[in-house]
XYZ file of C-alpha atoms in Angstrom:
268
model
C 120.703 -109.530 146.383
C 116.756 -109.509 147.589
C 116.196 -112.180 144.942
C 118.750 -114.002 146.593
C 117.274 -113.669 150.302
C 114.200 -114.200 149.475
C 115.101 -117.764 147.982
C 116.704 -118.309 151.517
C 114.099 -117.337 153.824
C 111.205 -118.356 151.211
C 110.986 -121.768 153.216
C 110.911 -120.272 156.426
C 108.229 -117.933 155.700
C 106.040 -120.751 153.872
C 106.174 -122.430 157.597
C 106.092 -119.919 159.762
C 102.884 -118.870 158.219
C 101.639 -122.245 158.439
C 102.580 -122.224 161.969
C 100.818 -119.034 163.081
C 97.858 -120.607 161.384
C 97.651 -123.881 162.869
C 98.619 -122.756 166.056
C 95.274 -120.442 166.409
C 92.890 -122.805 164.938
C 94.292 -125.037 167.313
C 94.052 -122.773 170.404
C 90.199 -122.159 170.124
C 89.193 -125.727 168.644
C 86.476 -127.070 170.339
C 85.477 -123.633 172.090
C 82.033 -122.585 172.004
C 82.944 -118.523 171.707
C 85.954 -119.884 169.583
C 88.632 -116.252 168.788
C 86.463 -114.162 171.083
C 88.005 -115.594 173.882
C 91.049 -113.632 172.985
C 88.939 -110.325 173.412
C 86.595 -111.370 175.955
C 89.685 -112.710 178.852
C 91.231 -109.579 178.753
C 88.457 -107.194 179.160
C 86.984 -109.692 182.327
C 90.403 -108.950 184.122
C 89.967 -105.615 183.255
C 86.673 -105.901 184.813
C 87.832 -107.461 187.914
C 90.497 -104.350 188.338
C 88.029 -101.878 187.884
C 85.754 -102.517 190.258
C 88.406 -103.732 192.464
C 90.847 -100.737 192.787
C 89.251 -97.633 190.908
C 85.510 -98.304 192.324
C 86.103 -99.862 195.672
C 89.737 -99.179 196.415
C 89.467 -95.583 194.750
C 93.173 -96.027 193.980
C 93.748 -92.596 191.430
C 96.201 -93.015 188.995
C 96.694 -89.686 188.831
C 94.943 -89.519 185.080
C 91.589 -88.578 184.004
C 90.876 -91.937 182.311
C 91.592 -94.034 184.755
C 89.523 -96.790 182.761
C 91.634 -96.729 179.434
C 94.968 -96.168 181.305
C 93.950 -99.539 183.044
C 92.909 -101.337 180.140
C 95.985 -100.556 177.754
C 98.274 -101.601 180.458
C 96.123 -105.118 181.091
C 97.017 -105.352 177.151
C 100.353 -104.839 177.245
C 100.924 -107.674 180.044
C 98.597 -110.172 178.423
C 100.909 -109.437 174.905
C 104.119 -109.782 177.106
C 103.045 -112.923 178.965
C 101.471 -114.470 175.939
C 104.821 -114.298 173.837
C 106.591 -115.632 177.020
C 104.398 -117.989 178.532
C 103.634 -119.486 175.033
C 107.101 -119.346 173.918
C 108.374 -121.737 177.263
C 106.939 -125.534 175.588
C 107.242 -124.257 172.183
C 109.975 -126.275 170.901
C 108.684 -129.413 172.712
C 105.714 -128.860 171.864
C 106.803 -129.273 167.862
C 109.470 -132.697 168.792
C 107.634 -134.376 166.144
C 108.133 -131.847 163.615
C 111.761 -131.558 164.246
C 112.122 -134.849 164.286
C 110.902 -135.514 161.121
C 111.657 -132.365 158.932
C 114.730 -130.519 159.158
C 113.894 -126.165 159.223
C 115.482 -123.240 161.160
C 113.952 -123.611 164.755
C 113.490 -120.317 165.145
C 110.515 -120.146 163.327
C 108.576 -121.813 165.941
C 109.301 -118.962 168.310
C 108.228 -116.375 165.765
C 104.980 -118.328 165.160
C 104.503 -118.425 168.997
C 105.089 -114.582 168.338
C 103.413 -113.934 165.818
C 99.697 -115.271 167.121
C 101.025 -112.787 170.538
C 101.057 -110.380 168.289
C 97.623 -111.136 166.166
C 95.672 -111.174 169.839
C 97.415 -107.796 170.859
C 96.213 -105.903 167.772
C 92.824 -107.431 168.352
C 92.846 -105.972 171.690
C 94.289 -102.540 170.593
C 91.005 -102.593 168.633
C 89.571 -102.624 172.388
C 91.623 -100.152 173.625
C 90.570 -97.853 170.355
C 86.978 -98.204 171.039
C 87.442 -97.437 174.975
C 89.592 -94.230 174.056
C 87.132 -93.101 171.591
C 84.020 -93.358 173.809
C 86.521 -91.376 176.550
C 87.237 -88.832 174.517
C 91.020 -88.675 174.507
C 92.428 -86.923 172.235
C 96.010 -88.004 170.482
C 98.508 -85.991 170.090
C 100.940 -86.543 167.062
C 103.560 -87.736 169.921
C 101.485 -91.168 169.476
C 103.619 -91.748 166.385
C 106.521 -92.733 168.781
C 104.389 -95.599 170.142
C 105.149 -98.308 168.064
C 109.010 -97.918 168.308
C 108.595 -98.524 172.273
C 106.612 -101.402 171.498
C 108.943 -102.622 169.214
C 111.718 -102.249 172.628
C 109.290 -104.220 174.149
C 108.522 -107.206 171.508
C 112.389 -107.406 171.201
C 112.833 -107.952 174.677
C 109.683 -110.301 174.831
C 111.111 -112.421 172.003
C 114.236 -112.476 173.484
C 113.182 -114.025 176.645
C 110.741 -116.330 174.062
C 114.166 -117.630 172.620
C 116.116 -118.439 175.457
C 113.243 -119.898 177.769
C 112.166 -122.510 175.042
C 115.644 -123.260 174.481
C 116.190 -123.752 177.990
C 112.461 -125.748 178.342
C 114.313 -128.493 176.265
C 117.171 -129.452 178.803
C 115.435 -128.186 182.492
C 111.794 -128.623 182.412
C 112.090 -126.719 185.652
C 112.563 -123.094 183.723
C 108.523 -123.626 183.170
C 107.662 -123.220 186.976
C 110.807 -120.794 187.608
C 109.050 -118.353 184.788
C 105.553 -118.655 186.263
C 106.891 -117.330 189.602
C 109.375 -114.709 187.668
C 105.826 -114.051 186.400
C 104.002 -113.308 189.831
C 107.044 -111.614 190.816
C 106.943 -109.084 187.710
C 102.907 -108.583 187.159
C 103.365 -107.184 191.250
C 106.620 -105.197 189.875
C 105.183 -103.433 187.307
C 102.659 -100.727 187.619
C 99.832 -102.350 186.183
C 97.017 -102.104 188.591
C 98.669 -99.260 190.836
C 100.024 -95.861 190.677
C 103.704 -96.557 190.639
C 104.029 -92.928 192.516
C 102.279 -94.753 196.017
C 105.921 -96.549 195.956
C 108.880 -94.392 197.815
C 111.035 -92.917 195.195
C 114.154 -94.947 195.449
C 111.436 -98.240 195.011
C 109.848 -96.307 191.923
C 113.380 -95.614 190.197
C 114.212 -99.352 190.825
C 111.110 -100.913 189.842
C 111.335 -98.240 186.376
C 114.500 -99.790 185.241
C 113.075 -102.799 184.555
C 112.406 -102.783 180.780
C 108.611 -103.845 180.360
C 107.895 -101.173 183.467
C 109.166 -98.531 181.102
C 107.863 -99.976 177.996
C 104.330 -99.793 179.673
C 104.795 -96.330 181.069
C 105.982 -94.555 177.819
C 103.180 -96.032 175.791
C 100.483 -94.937 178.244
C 101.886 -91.409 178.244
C 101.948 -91.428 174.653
C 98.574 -92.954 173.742
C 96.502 -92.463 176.955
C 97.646 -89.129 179.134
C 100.816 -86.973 179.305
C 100.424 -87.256 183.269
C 101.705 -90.777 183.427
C 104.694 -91.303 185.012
C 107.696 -92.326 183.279
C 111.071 -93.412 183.837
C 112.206 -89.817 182.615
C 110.033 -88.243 185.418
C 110.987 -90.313 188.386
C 115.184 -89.818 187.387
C 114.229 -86.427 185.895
C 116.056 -87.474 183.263
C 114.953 -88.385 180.154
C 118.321 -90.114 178.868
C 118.084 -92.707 181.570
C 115.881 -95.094 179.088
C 119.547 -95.558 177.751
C 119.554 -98.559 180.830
C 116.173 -100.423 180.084
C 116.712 -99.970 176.320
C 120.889 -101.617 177.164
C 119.039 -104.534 178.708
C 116.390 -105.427 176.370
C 118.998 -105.280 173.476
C 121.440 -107.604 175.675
C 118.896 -109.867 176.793
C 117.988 -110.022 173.025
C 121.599 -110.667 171.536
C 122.874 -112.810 174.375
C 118.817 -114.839 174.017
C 119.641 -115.348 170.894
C 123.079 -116.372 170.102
C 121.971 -119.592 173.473
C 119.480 -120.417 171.399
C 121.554 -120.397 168.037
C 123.927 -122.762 170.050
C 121.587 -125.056 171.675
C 119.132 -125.349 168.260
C 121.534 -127.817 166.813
C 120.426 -130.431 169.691
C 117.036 -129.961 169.908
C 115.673 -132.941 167.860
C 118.354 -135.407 169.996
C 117.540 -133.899 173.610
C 113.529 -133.885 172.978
């Protein structure tokens, strides 16, 4: 039985890898500071905030390391819109290679996801440093943190699959996403304390599932007085909603793309 799905996906992997690879050689060629640029942009917007809204704003998150709460939650968006952005051209972006070599199409969506996810654990390494020098101290509740970012790379990947899909018939769905964009890095409590917001504004803009994604990992890796979904419902089984739309977005993502991969070397 694994002998037998490894033979199936053995092809898939070979590529995918080779993917990933030529995909981040390709993103830095020709750059002078070459893979530190996927450090280095982060940290300037981080910057930017900083001095924007903790030092000349005074905005108070209502944390005692204002700095690494910021940080971590820059991260998180630059991961999110990474896999997304990146994901939009990806198919035709590769009309050549499906054109010429027939392969499941989905692995050009998990490359596009898997360099997303190479740059985010460079930046966690970041985010380590900055906590260390801060001095916060993890509790063992930190072990939950991956399986909310797992909600959240399932529901990025998701929208990766159906937006690349849809890039292939309505080229439109590119400048419709970069306003979606706008509209979400506003909606989600990256650069503000989500408790300035009256409540019934908090509890709507909490349902959305990277708002709650972002919230539960701060409180789990940064401070316990972040505000989560739990604490603006007051109750803690109202994830249920975010977590029922990231799976749907995922199954329903994926079974459009299943349908529409069949055309994609005819419609690019």
């Amino acid at each position: 039985m694994i002998q037998r799905t490894k033979g199936r996906y053995r092809y898939s992997v070979i590529l995918l890898k080779q993917l990933v690879k030529s995909d981040f050689k390709l993103r830095y060629q020709n750059s002078f500071l070459g893979y530190l640029w996927s450090l280095l942009k982060p940290l300037f917007l981080f910057a930017i905030m900083y001095v924007i809204f903790v030092k000349i704003l005074s905005v108070d998150f209502g944390v005692r390391n204002s700095g690494a709460y910021l940080l971590f939650g820059l991260v998180v968006w630059s991961f999110f819109t990474e896999l997304t952005g990146g994901s939009v051209g990806a198919i035709v972006g590769k009309g050549d290679l499906l054109r010429k070599l027939n392969f499941p199409k989905y692995v050009i969506v998990l490359a596009t996801s898997c360099s997303a996810l190479i740059n985010f654990f460079l930046n966690l390494i970041v985010v380590a440093i900055f906590v260390a020098f801060t001095g916060i101290d993890l509790s063992w509740s930190a072990l939950l943190a991956p399986l909310v970012f797992f909600e959240l790379f399932v529901l990025s990947l998701g929208l990766g699959f159906f937006l690349s899909a849809t890039y292939v018939k309505l080229r439109d769905i590119g400048y419709i996403w970069d306003v979606v964009m706008q509209a979400l890095f506003y909606g989600t409590p990256i650069f503000f304390p989500i408790t300035l917001a009256p409540l019934w504004v908090q509890k709507m803009l909490m349902i959305s599932p990277l708002a709650q994604t972002m919230q539960d990992m701060r409180y789990l890796l940064i401070s316990d007085k972040t505000t989560t979904i739990g604490t603006v419902y007051g109750n803690e089984w109202i994830r249920i909603v975010p977590v029922s739309i990231t799976i749907a977005v995922a199954v329903i993502a994926g079974l459009y793309f299943r349908k529409q991969s069949r055309f994609f070397a005819e419609e690019i």
